[in-house]
């Protein structure tokens, strides 16, 4: 299994925890050349998911008394 395949498997999980983020970062640190560029793109996806989760959490918090 390639580094990218391992990273995609982490991203496919229902919950992406800090442990998965650390594992993802460890895989990314091993990548070289084109694979490293692809990891940069995957990091953007991770950041976008985190932003969405944070916004959803904030929206839920605002709706609670």
CSV table of C-alpha atoms in Angstrom, one decimal:
chain,number,residue,atom,x,y,z
A,1,UNK,CA,0.0,0.0,0.0
A,2,UNK,CA,1.5,3.4,-1.0
A,3,UNK,CA,1.7,6.4,1.3
A,4,UNK,CA,-1.1,8.1,-0.5
A,5,UNK,CA,-3.3,5.0,-0.2
A,6,UNK,CA,-2.6,4.9,3.5
A,7,UNK,CA,-3.5,8.6,3.8
A,8,UNK,CA,-6.7,8.2,1.9
A,9,UNK,CA,-7.7,5.3,4.1
A,10,UNK,CA,-7.2,7.6,7.1
A,11,UNK,CA,-9.3,10.3,5.5
A,12,UNK,CA,-12.1,7.8,4.7
A,13,UNK,CA,-12.8,7.1,8.4
A,14,UNK,CA,-16.0,8.4,9.9
A,15,UNK,CA,-14.1,10.3,12.5
A,16,UNK,CA,-10.7,12.0,11.9
A,17,UNK,CA,-9.1,12.4,15.3
A,18,UNK,CA,-5.9,13.9,16.5
A,19,UNK,CA,-4.3,10.5,16.3
A,20,UNK,CA,-5.3,10.1,12.6
A,21,UNK,CA,-4.0,13.6,12.0
A,22,UNK,CA,-0.6,12.6,13.5
A,23,UNK,CA,-0.5,9.4,11.5
A,24,UNK,CA,-1.4,11.5,8.3
A,25,UNK,CA,1.4,13.9,9.1
A,26,UNK,CA,3.9,11.1,9.6
A,27,UNK,CA,3.0,9.7,6.2
A,28,UNK,CA,3.2,13.1,4.6
A,29,UNK,CA,6.7,13.6,6.0
A,30,UNK,CA,7.9,10.5,4.2
A,31,UNK,CA,6.5,11.6,0.8
A,32,UNK,CA,8.8,12.9,-2.0
A,33,UNK,CA,8.3,14.7,-5.3
A,34,UNK,CA,4.9,14.2,-6.9
A,35,UNK,CA,3.6,12.3,-3.9
A,36,UNK,CA,4.5,15.2,-1.6
A,37,UNK,CA,2.6,17.6,-3.9
A,38,UNK,CA,-0.4,15.2,-3.6
A,39,UNK,CA,-0.1,15.3,0.2
A,40,UNK,CA,-0.3,19.1,0.1
A,41,UNK,CA,-3.6,18.7,-1.8
A,42,UNK,CA,-4.9,16.2,0.8
A,43,UNK,CA,-3.9,18.6,3.6
A,44,UNK,CA,-6.2,21.2,2.1
A,45,UNK,CA,-9.0,18.6,2.3
A,46,UNK,CA,-8.2,18.0,5.9
A,47,UNK,CA,-8.3,21.7,6.7
A,48,UNK,CA,-11.6,22.1,4.9
A,49,UNK,CA,-13.1,19.2,6.8
A,50,UNK,CA,-11.9,20.7,10.1
A,51,UNK,CA,-13.4,24.1,9.1
A,52,UNK,CA,-16.7,22.5,8.3
A,53,UNK,CA,-16.8,20.5,11.5
A,54,UNK,CA,-15.9,23.6,13.6
A,55,UNK,CA,-18.6,25.7,11.9
A,56,UNK,CA,-21.2,22.9,12.4
A,57,UNK,CA,-20.2,22.7,16.1
A,58,UNK,CA,-20.4,26.5,16.5
A,59,UNK,CA,-23.9,26.5,14.8
A,60,UNK,CA,-25.0,23.8,17.3
A,61,UNK,CA,-23.6,25.7,20.2
A,62,UNK,CA,-25.5,28.9,19.2
A,63,UNK,CA,-28.7,27.0,19.0
A,64,UNK,CA,-28.4,25.7,22.6
A,65,UNK,CA,-29.5,27.8,25.6
